């Protein structure tokens, strides 16, 4: 298991760099403060900007969450995780539904690299509902399925899961504070909801047990992204003080 605090500040906010090209991403990154946030690179930006971009971003002071959600046979995922770890990222993820063996192979592979990032399992995508789950042949209740996949993730020795903030109280109670819960769908009270329907404020998410908050548009689309980041950071800090 990797250290969750490989940065003295351990900022809780992960800004989603949902951009189609490297230049737009750098333009935003230059405005942000690495003591207040980390950065998430997803499939679109990775596919256009490539591993060199991720490596350069990781060499800057920002911790990078490489959100590629690997899911394949154990040997392939292990090699992909090793390659990702060697880019210097702070966090990466795999689909828990790839199974115990796949997750164990992934964990073993990152343990063998000089940089040991946090390795996180994706349980059930929040775009999936009970009907969608039934249609792929899974008749289990959705929350139970999330819980089962989180148990498997923990058993494989991974550091935590990506989950909806609404699932955090249950997962926090089951697995304790050392199991990292990474939650998207976060909106400050005054922010536009965009296409997110079930949203939670940053402080509510932290209260419910979230370890890290993935936040995109409330920061990336703000007129002053640094100001938006600072406001959310201040809200998070006061949550900790009152914990
Ligand atoms: O702009 P916004 O804050 O909605 O961005 C959230 C980020 O988290 C995006 O990168 C999105 O793909 C990701 N995400 C999500 N909901 C999930 C899983 C990931 O919004 N269930």
PDB file of C-alpha atoms and ligand atoms in Angstrom:
ATOM      1  CA  UNK A   1       0.000   0.000   0.000  1.00  0.00           C
ATOM      2  CA  UNK A   2       1.314   3.417  -0.934  1.00  0.00           C
ATOM      3  CA  UNK A   3       1.512   6.389   1.351  1.00  0.00           C
ATOM      4  CA  UNK A   4      -1.488   8.683   0.976  1.00  0.00           C
ATOM      5  CA  UNK A   5       0.624  11.669   1.917  1.00  0.00           C
ATOM      6  CA  UNK A   6       3.579  11.710  -0.440  1.00  0.00           C
ATOM      7  CA  UNK A   7       3.196  15.472  -0.432  1.00  0.00           C
ATOM      8  CA  UNK A   8       3.490  17.394   2.835  1.00  0.00           C
ATOM      9  CA  UNK A   9       0.289  19.310   2.112  1.00  0.00           C
ATOM     10  CA  UNK A  10      -1.807  16.345   0.918  1.00  0.00           C
ATOM     11  CA  UNK A  11      -4.410  18.533  -0.805  1.00  0.00           C
ATOM     12  CA  UNK A  12      -7.854  16.911  -0.946  1.00  0.00           C
ATOM     13  CA  UNK A  13      -8.992  18.561  -4.165  1.00  0.00           C
ATOM     14  CA  UNK A  14      -8.238  16.845  -7.477  1.00  0.00           C
ATOM     15  CA  UNK A  15      -8.950  19.144 -10.431  1.00  0.00           C
ATOM     16  CA  UNK A  16     -10.215  17.209 -13.484  1.00  0.00           C
ATOM     17  CA  UNK A  17      -8.313  18.399 -16.565  1.00  0.00           C
ATOM     18  CA  UNK A  18     -11.117  17.575 -18.985  1.00  0.00           C
ATOM     19  CA  UNK A  19      -9.532  19.202 -22.040  1.00  0.00           C
ATOM     20  CA  UNK A  20      -9.101  17.973 -25.596  1.00  0.00           C
ATOM     21  CA  UNK A  21      -5.555  19.275 -25.980  1.00  0.00           C
ATOM     22  CA  UNK A  22      -2.362  19.848 -24.065  1.00  0.00           C
ATOM     23  CA  UNK A  23      -2.238  23.621 -24.505  1.00  0.00           C
ATOM     24  CA  UNK A  24      -5.644  24.220 -22.923  1.00  0.00           C
ATOM     25  CA  UNK A  25      -4.627  21.960 -20.032  1.00  0.00           C
ATOM     26  CA  UNK A  26      -1.334  23.825 -19.435  1.00  0.00           C
ATOM     27  CA  UNK A  27      -3.143  27.194 -19.618  1.00  0.00           C
ATOM     28  CA  UNK A  28      -5.302  26.133 -16.666  1.00  0.00           C
ATOM     29  CA  UNK A  29      -2.487  24.383 -14.760  1.00  0.00           C
ATOM     30  CA  UNK A  30      -0.386  27.570 -14.840  1.00  0.00           C
ATOM     31  CA  UNK A  31      -3.177  29.366 -12.958  1.00  0.00           C
ATOM     32  CA  UNK A  32      -3.439  26.775 -10.163  1.00  0.00           C
ATOM     33  CA  UNK A  33      -1.481  26.262  -6.942  1.00  0.00           C
ATOM     34  CA  UNK A  34       0.058  22.781  -6.304  1.00  0.00           C
ATOM     35  CA  UNK A  35      -0.212  23.218  -2.530  1.00  0.00           C
ATOM     36  CA  UNK A  36      -4.004  23.399  -2.907  1.00  0.00           C
ATOM     37  CA  UNK A  37      -4.820  20.678  -5.432  1.00  0.00           C
ATOM     38  CA  UNK A  38      -3.823  17.704  -7.514  1.00  0.00           C
ATOM     39  CA  UNK A  39      -4.701  17.125 -11.172  1.00  0.00           C
ATOM     40  CA  UNK A  40      -6.618  14.372 -12.950  1.00  0.00           C
ATOM     41  CA  UNK A  41      -5.815  13.310 -16.505  1.00  0.00           C
ATOM     42  CA  UNK A  42      -8.509  11.184 -18.133  1.00  0.00           C
ATOM     43  CA  UNK A  43      -8.837   9.178 -21.323  1.00  0.00           C
ATOM     44  CA  UNK A  44      -9.422  12.104 -23.704  1.00  0.00           C
ATOM     45  CA  UNK A  45      -6.455  14.217 -22.662  1.00  0.00           C
ATOM     46  CA  UNK A  46      -4.199  11.174 -22.322  1.00  0.00           C
ATOM     47  CA  UNK A  47      -5.131  10.000 -25.810  1.00  0.00           C
ATOM     48  CA  UNK A  48      -4.393  13.385 -27.395  1.00  0.00           C
ATOM     49  CA  UNK A  49      -1.477  14.612 -25.265  1.00  0.00           C
ATOM     50  CA  UNK A  50       0.182  11.266 -24.495  1.00  0.00           C
ATOM     51  CA  UNK A  51       2.500   9.884 -21.824  1.00  0.00           C
ATOM     52  CA  UNK A  52       5.096  12.665 -22.297  1.00  0.00           C
ATOM     53  CA  UNK A  53       2.507  15.171 -21.151  1.00  0.00           C
ATOM     54  CA  UNK A  54       1.684  13.075 -18.064  1.00  0.00           C
ATOM     55  CA  UNK A  55       5.391  12.733 -17.296  1.00  0.00           C
ATOM     56  CA  UNK A  56       5.942  16.499 -17.591  1.00  0.00           C
ATOM     57  CA  UNK A  57       2.915  17.223 -15.412  1.00  0.00           C
ATOM     58  CA  UNK A  58       4.165  14.729 -12.796  1.00  0.00           C
ATOM     59  CA  UNK A  59       7.568  16.451 -12.772  1.00  0.00           C
ATOM     60  CA  UNK A  60       5.870  19.726 -11.865  1.00  0.00           C
ATOM     61  CA  UNK A  61       4.810  20.155  -8.243  1.00  0.00           C
ATOM     62  CA  UNK A  62       1.337  18.759  -8.849  1.00  0.00           C
ATOM     63  CA  UNK A  63       0.400  15.198  -7.968  1.00  0.00           C
ATOM     64  CA  UNK A  64      -1.220  13.518 -10.983  1.00  0.00           C
ATOM     65  CA  UNK A  65      -4.146  11.086 -10.910  1.00  0.00           C
ATOM     66  CA  UNK A  66      -4.018   9.114 -14.181  1.00  0.00           C
ATOM     67  CA  UNK A  67      -7.663   8.089 -14.612  1.00  0.00           C
ATOM     68  CA  UNK A  68      -7.449   5.405 -17.307  1.00  0.00           C
ATOM     69  CA  UNK A  69      -9.521   2.719 -15.511  1.00  0.00           C
ATOM     70  CA  UNK A  70      -7.573  -0.293 -16.785  1.00  0.00           C
ATOM     71  CA  UNK A  71      -9.573  -3.522 -17.264  1.00  0.00           C
ATOM     72  CA  UNK A  72      -7.998  -6.491 -19.052  1.00  0.00           C
ATOM     73  CA  UNK A  73      -6.293  -9.823 -18.322  1.00  0.00           C
ATOM     74  CA  UNK A  74      -4.043  -9.658 -15.234  1.00  0.00           C
ATOM     75  CA  UNK A  75      -0.753  -9.693 -17.157  1.00  0.00           C
ATOM     76  CA  UNK A  76      -1.797  -6.835 -19.451  1.00  0.00           C
ATOM     77  CA  UNK A  77      -3.149  -4.675 -16.633  1.00  0.00           C
ATOM     78  CA  UNK A  78      -0.032  -5.311 -14.542  1.00  0.00           C
ATOM     79  CA  UNK A  79       2.182  -4.090 -17.402  1.00  0.00           C
ATOM     80  CA  UNK A  80      -0.012  -1.057 -18.058  1.00  0.00           C
ATOM     81  CA  UNK A  81       0.074  -0.149 -14.346  1.00  0.00           C
ATOM     82  CA  UNK A  82       3.848  -0.525 -14.261  1.00  0.00           C
ATOM     83  CA  UNK A  83       4.168   1.783 -17.282  1.00  0.00           C
ATOM     84  CA  UNK A  84       1.808   4.334 -15.686  1.00  0.00           C
ATOM     85  CA  UNK A  85       3.674   4.212 -12.396  1.00  0.00           C
ATOM     86  CA  UNK A  86       6.945   4.827 -14.220  1.00  0.00           C
ATOM     87  CA  UNK A  87       5.497   8.107 -15.552  1.00  0.00           C
ATOM     88  CA  UNK A  88       5.677   9.352 -11.955  1.00  0.00           C
ATOM     89  CA  UNK A  89       1.950   9.617 -11.271  1.00  0.00           C
ATOM     90  CA  UNK A  90       0.561   9.961  -7.732  1.00  0.00           C
ATOM     91  CA  UNK A  91      -2.596   7.863  -8.287  1.00  0.00           C
ATOM     92  CA  UNK A  92      -3.936   5.460 -10.908  1.00  0.00           C
ATOM     93  CA  UNK A  93      -6.939   3.178 -11.194  1.00  0.00           C
ATOM     94  CA  UNK A  94      -8.282  -0.132 -12.511  1.00  0.00           C
ATOM     95  CA  UNK A  95     -11.814  -1.568 -12.751  1.00  0.00           C
ATOM     96  CA  UNK A  96     -12.546  -3.727  -9.707  1.00  0.00           C
ATOM     97  CA  UNK A  97     -14.785  -5.900 -11.917  1.00  0.00           C
ATOM     98  CA  UNK A  98     -11.569  -7.115 -13.609  1.00  0.00           C
ATOM     99  CA  UNK A  99     -11.338  -9.415 -10.580  1.00  0.00           C
ATOM    100  CA  UNK A 100      -9.140 -10.250  -7.614  1.00  0.00           C
ATOM    101  CA  UNK A 101      -6.302 -11.735  -9.633  1.00  0.00           C
ATOM    102  CA  UNK A 102      -6.173  -8.734 -11.963  1.00  0.00           C
ATOM    103  CA  UNK A 103      -6.070  -6.266  -9.058  1.00  0.00           C
ATOM    104  CA  UNK A 104      -3.425  -8.287  -7.204  1.00  0.00           C
ATOM    105  CA  UNK A 105      -1.272  -8.373 -10.340  1.00  0.00           C
ATOM    106  CA  UNK A 106      -1.696  -4.598 -10.724  1.00  0.00           C
ATOM    107  CA  UNK A 107      -0.738  -3.951  -7.110  1.00  0.00           C
ATOM    108  CA  UNK A 108       2.293  -6.219  -7.349  1.00  0.00           C
ATOM    109  CA  UNK A 109       3.434  -4.453 -10.516  1.00  0.00           C
ATOM    110  CA  UNK A 110       3.261  -0.959  -9.004  1.00  0.00           C
ATOM    111  CA  UNK A 111       4.999  -2.192  -5.838  1.00  0.00           C
ATOM    112  CA  UNK A 112       7.950  -3.184  -7.990  1.00  0.00           C
ATOM    113  CA  UNK A 113       8.410   0.315  -9.409  1.00  0.00           C
ATOM    114  CA  UNK A 114      10.480   3.055  -7.764  1.00  0.00           C
ATOM    115  CA  UNK A 115       7.419   5.301  -7.589  1.00  0.00           C
ATOM    116  CA  UNK A 116       4.544   3.565  -5.799  1.00  0.00           C
ATOM    117  CA  UNK A 117       1.363   5.471  -6.624  1.00  0.00           C
ATOM    118  CA  UNK A 118      -1.941   5.008  -4.854  1.00  0.00           C
ATOM    119  CA  UNK A 119      -3.841   2.276  -6.706  1.00  0.00           C
ATOM    120  CA  UNK A 120      -7.618   2.698  -6.701  1.00  0.00           C
ATOM    121  CA  UNK A 121     -10.448   0.405  -7.849  1.00  0.00           C
ATOM    122  CA  UNK A 122     -13.485   1.603  -9.770  1.00  0.00           C
ATOM    123  CA  UNK A 123     -16.586  -0.162  -8.410  1.00  0.00           C
ATOM    124  CA  UNK A 124     -19.761   0.580 -10.399  1.00  0.00           C
ATOM    125  CA  UNK A 125     -19.712   3.589 -12.728  1.00  0.00           C
ATOM    126  CA  UNK A 126     -22.253   6.161 -11.567  1.00  0.00           C
ATOM    127  CA  UNK A 127     -23.620   6.255 -15.129  1.00  0.00           C
ATOM    128  CA  UNK A 128     -24.874   2.706 -14.435  1.00  0.00           C
ATOM    129  CA  UNK A 129     -28.206   2.156 -12.688  1.00  0.00           C
ATOM    130  CA  UNK A 130     -29.902  -1.038 -11.444  1.00  0.00           C
ATOM    131  CA  UNK A 131     -31.517  -1.646 -14.831  1.00  0.00           C
ATOM    132  CA  UNK A 132     -28.172  -1.260 -16.616  1.00  0.00           C
ATOM    133  CA  UNK A 133     -26.591  -3.710 -14.186  1.00  0.00           C
ATOM    134  CA  UNK A 134     -29.398  -6.233 -14.741  1.00  0.00           C
ATOM    135  CA  UNK A 135     -28.936  -5.922 -18.510  1.00  0.00           C
ATOM    136  CA  UNK A 136     -25.303  -7.048 -18.254  1.00  0.00           C
ATOM    137  CA  UNK A 137     -26.458 -10.068 -16.249  1.00  0.00           C
ATOM    138  CA  UNK A 138     -25.839  -8.807 -12.721  1.00  0.00           C
ATOM    139  CA  UNK A 139     -29.004  -9.243 -10.646  1.00  0.00           C
ATOM    140  CA  UNK A 140     -27.419  -8.174  -7.335  1.00  0.00           C
ATOM    141  CA  UNK A 141     -28.687  -4.978  -5.726  1.00  0.00           C
ATOM    142  CA  UNK A 142     -26.495  -2.093  -6.971  1.00  0.00           C
ATOM    143  CA  UNK A 143     -25.335  -0.955  -3.523  1.00  0.00           C
ATOM    144  CA  UNK A 144     -24.507  -4.554  -2.569  1.00  0.00           C
ATOM    145  CA  UNK A 145     -22.572  -4.892  -5.812  1.00  0.00           C
ATOM    146  CA  UNK A 146     -20.585  -1.730  -4.997  1.00  0.00           C
ATOM    147  CA  UNK A 147     -19.895  -3.121  -1.533  1.00  0.00           C
ATOM    148  CA  UNK A 148     -18.801  -6.525  -2.904  1.00  0.00           C
ATOM    149  CA  UNK A 149     -16.431  -4.898  -5.391  1.00  0.00           C
ATOM    150  CA  UNK A 150     -15.021  -2.614  -2.692  1.00  0.00           C
ATOM    151  CA  UNK A 151     -14.384  -5.693  -0.472  1.00  0.00           C
ATOM    152  CA  UNK A 152     -12.575  -7.382  -3.343  1.00  0.00           C
ATOM    153  CA  UNK A 153     -10.519  -4.222  -3.917  1.00  0.00           C
ATOM    154  CA  UNK A 154      -9.518  -4.157  -0.257  1.00  0.00           C
ATOM    155  CA  UNK A 155      -8.736  -7.888  -0.302  1.00  0.00           C
ATOM    156  CA  UNK A 156      -6.438  -7.353  -3.293  1.00  0.00           C
ATOM    157  CA  UNK A 157      -4.489  -4.819  -1.215  1.00  0.00           C
ATOM    158  CA  UNK A 158      -5.411  -1.697  -3.181  1.00  0.00           C
ATOM    159  CA  UNK A 159      -5.550   1.696  -1.488  1.00  0.00           C
ATOM    160  CA  UNK A 160      -9.225   2.500  -2.018  1.00  0.00           C
ATOM    161  CA  UNK A 161     -12.050   3.024  -4.493  1.00  0.00           C
ATOM    162  CA  UNK A 162     -13.642   5.675  -6.674  1.00  0.00           C
ATOM    163  CA  UNK A 163     -17.255   6.023  -5.564  1.00  0.00           C
ATOM    164  CA  UNK A 164     -20.216   8.362  -5.420  1.00  0.00           C
ATOM    165  CA  UNK A 165     -20.139  10.662  -2.388  1.00  0.00           C
ATOM    166  CA  UNK A 166     -23.521   9.165  -1.517  1.00  0.00           C
ATOM    167  CA  UNK A 167     -21.878   5.745  -1.095  1.00  0.00           C
ATOM    168  CA  UNK A 168     -19.104   7.038   1.164  1.00  0.00           C
ATOM    169  CA  UNK A 169     -20.884   6.712   4.555  1.00  0.00           C
ATOM    170  CA  UNK A 170     -21.429   2.978   3.967  1.00  0.00           C
ATOM    171  CA  UNK A 171     -17.916   2.356   2.605  1.00  0.00           C
ATOM    172  CA  UNK A 172     -16.304   4.516   5.283  1.00  0.00           C
ATOM    173  CA  UNK A 173     -18.085   2.548   8.000  1.00  0.00           C
ATOM    174  CA  UNK A 174     -17.162  -0.815   6.441  1.00  0.00           C
ATOM    175  CA  UNK A 175     -13.516  -0.175   5.637  1.00  0.00           C
ATOM    176  CA  UNK A 176     -12.362   2.622   7.939  1.00  0.00           C
ATOM    177  CA  UNK A 177     -10.418   5.804   7.374  1.00  0.00           C
ATOM    178  CA  UNK A 178      -7.334   4.187   5.842  1.00  0.00           C
ATOM    179  CA  UNK A 179      -9.311   2.982   2.814  1.00  0.00           C
ATOM    180  CA  UNK A 180      -9.174   5.875   0.408  1.00  0.00           C
ATOM    181  CA  UNK A 181     -12.520   7.091  -1.047  1.00  0.00           C
ATOM    182  CA  UNK A 182     -12.207   9.229  -4.176  1.00  0.00           C
ATOM    183  CA  UNK A 183     -15.442  11.014  -5.075  1.00  0.00           C
ATOM    184  CA  UNK A 184     -16.589  12.990  -8.143  1.00  0.00           C
ATOM    185  CA  UNK A 185     -19.997  14.733  -8.424  1.00  0.00           C
ATOM    186  CA  UNK A 186     -18.941  17.574  -6.111  1.00  0.00           C
ATOM    187  CA  UNK A 187     -20.541  21.019  -6.398  1.00  0.00           C
ATOM    188  CA  UNK A 188     -20.079  24.005  -4.071  1.00  0.00           C
ATOM    189  CA  UNK A 189     -23.438  25.457  -2.985  1.00  0.00           C
ATOM    190  CA  UNK A 190     -23.278  28.378  -5.411  1.00  0.00           C
ATOM    191  CA  UNK A 191     -22.046  26.395  -8.443  1.00  0.00           C
ATOM    192  CA  UNK A 192     -23.808  25.296 -11.611  1.00  0.00           C
ATOM    193  CA  UNK A 193     -24.663  21.568 -11.480  1.00  0.00           C
ATOM    194  CA  UNK A 194     -23.793  21.085 -15.190  1.00  0.00           C
ATOM    195  CA  UNK A 195     -24.789  17.519 -16.125  1.00  0.00           C
ATOM    196  CA  UNK A 196     -24.303  16.109 -12.618  1.00  0.00           C
ATOM    197  CA  UNK A 197     -27.581  15.160 -10.997  1.00  0.00           C
ATOM    198  CA  UNK A 198     -26.724  13.737  -7.585  1.00  0.00           C
ATOM    199  CA  UNK A 199     -24.300  16.344  -6.253  1.00  0.00           C
ATOM    200  CA  UNK A 200     -22.769  16.902  -2.833  1.00  0.00           C
ATOM    201  CA  UNK A 201     -20.927  19.979  -1.508  1.00  0.00           C
ATOM    202  CA  UNK A 202     -17.187  19.674  -0.739  1.00  0.00           C
ATOM    203  CA  UNK A 203     -17.671  19.892   3.025  1.00  0.00           C
ATOM    204  CA  UNK A 204     -20.583  17.426   3.013  1.00  0.00           C
ATOM    205  CA  UNK A 205     -18.472  14.952   1.026  1.00  0.00           C
ATOM    206  CA  UNK A 206     -15.599  15.237   3.518  1.00  0.00           C
ATOM    207  CA  UNK A 207     -18.029  14.851   6.429  1.00  0.00           C
ATOM    208  CA  UNK A 208     -19.412  11.690   4.847  1.00  0.00           C
ATOM    209  CA  UNK A 209     -15.925  10.186   4.631  1.00  0.00           C
ATOM    210  CA  UNK A 210     -14.476  11.189   1.245  1.00  0.00           C
ATOM    211  CA  UNK A 211     -10.681  11.242   1.180  1.00  0.00           C
ATOM    212  CA  UNK A 212     -10.271  13.125  -2.111  1.00  0.00           C
ATOM    213  CA  UNK A 213     -12.717  15.256  -4.110  1.00  0.00           C
ATOM    214  CA  UNK A 214     -12.625  15.199  -7.924  1.00  0.00           C
ATOM    215  CA  UNK A 215     -13.805  18.609  -9.111  1.00  0.00           C
ATOM    216  CA  UNK A 216     -13.859  19.750 -12.729  1.00  0.00           C
ATOM    217  CA  UNK A 217     -16.022  22.532 -14.126  1.00  0.00           C
ATOM    218  CA  UNK A 218     -16.613  24.525 -10.908  1.00  0.00           C
ATOM    219  CA  UNK A 219     -12.860  25.273 -11.122  1.00  0.00           C
ATOM    220  CA  UNK A 220     -11.923  24.850 -14.802  1.00  0.00           C
ATOM    221  CA  UNK A 221     -14.835  26.974 -16.112  1.00  0.00           C
ATOM    222  CA  UNK A 222     -14.642  29.655 -13.405  1.00  0.00           C
ATOM    223  CA  UNK A 223     -13.760  33.204 -14.488  1.00  0.00           C
ATOM    224  CA  UNK A 224     -10.939  33.020 -11.925  1.00  0.00           C
ATOM    225  CA  UNK A 225      -9.988  29.335 -11.445  1.00  0.00           C
ATOM    226  CA  UNK A 226      -7.469  30.032  -8.642  1.00  0.00           C
ATOM    227  CA  UNK A 227     -10.066  32.007  -6.709  1.00  0.00           C
ATOM    228  CA  UNK A 228     -12.608  29.190  -7.135  1.00  0.00           C
ATOM    229  CA  UNK A 229      -9.995  26.673  -5.960  1.00  0.00           C
ATOM    230  CA  UNK A 230      -9.095  28.792  -2.929  1.00  0.00           C
ATOM    231  CA  UNK A 231     -12.754  29.179  -1.938  1.00  0.00           C
ATOM    232  CA  UNK A 232     -13.310  25.399  -2.057  1.00  0.00           C
ATOM    233  CA  UNK A 233     -10.018  24.783  -0.234  1.00  0.00           C
ATOM    234  CA  UNK A 234     -11.062  27.158   2.556  1.00  0.00           C
ATOM    235  CA  UNK A 235     -14.393  25.347   2.862  1.00  0.00           C
ATOM    236  CA  UNK A 236     -12.513  22.020   3.136  1.00  0.00           C
ATOM    237  CA  UNK A 237     -10.136  23.400   5.783  1.00  0.00           C
ATOM    238  CA  UNK A 238     -13.003  24.567   7.992  1.00  0.00           C
ATOM    239  CA  UNK A 239     -14.571  21.109   7.683  1.00  0.00           C
ATOM    240  CA  UNK A 240     -11.398  19.580   9.107  1.00  0.00           C
ATOM    241  CA  UNK A 241     -11.266  22.053  11.953  1.00  0.00           C
ATOM    242  CA  UNK A 242     -14.801  21.094  12.956  1.00  0.00           C
ATOM    243  CA  UNK A 243     -14.239  17.351  12.603  1.00  0.00           C
TER     244      UNK A 243
HETATM  245  O1  LIG B   1     -16.796  18.915 -14.187  1.00  0.00           O
HETATM  246  P1  LIG B   1     -17.088  17.882 -13.143  1.00  0.00           P
HETATM  247  O2  LIG B   1     -16.787  18.326 -11.724  1.00  0.00           O
HETATM  248  O3  LIG B   1     -18.464  17.291 -13.271  1.00  0.00           O
HETATM  249  O4  LIG B   1     -16.023  16.732 -13.476  1.00  0.00           O
HETATM  250  C1  LIG B   1     -15.993  15.544 -12.756  1.00  0.00           C
HETATM  251  C2  LIG B   1     -14.937  14.638 -13.267  1.00  0.00           C
HETATM  252  O5  LIG B   1     -15.135  13.379 -12.624  1.00  0.00           O
HETATM  253  C3  LIG B   1     -14.962  14.344 -14.755  1.00  0.00           C
HETATM  254  O6  LIG B   1     -13.615  14.075 -15.161  1.00  0.00           O
HETATM  255  C4  LIG B   1     -15.807  13.106 -14.854  1.00  0.00           C
HETATM  256  O7  LIG B   1     -15.502  12.320 -15.973  1.00  0.00           O
HETATM  257  C5  LIG B   1     -15.413  12.377 -13.582  1.00  0.00           C
HETATM  258  N1  LIG B   1     -16.412  11.444 -13.074  1.00  0.00           N
HETATM  259  C6  LIG B   1     -17.706  11.819 -12.765  1.00  0.00           C
HETATM  260  N2  LIG B   1     -18.597  10.920 -12.268  1.00  0.00           N
HETATM  261  C7  LIG B   1     -18.193   9.681 -12.070  1.00  0.00           C
HETATM  262  C8  LIG B   1     -16.900   9.269 -12.357  1.00  0.00           C
HETATM  263  C9  LIG B   1     -16.016  10.206 -12.872  1.00  0.00           C
HETATM  264  O8  LIG B   1     -18.084  12.966 -12.920  1.00  0.00           O
HETATM  265  N3  LIG B   1     -19.039   8.834 -11.549  1.00  0.00           N
END
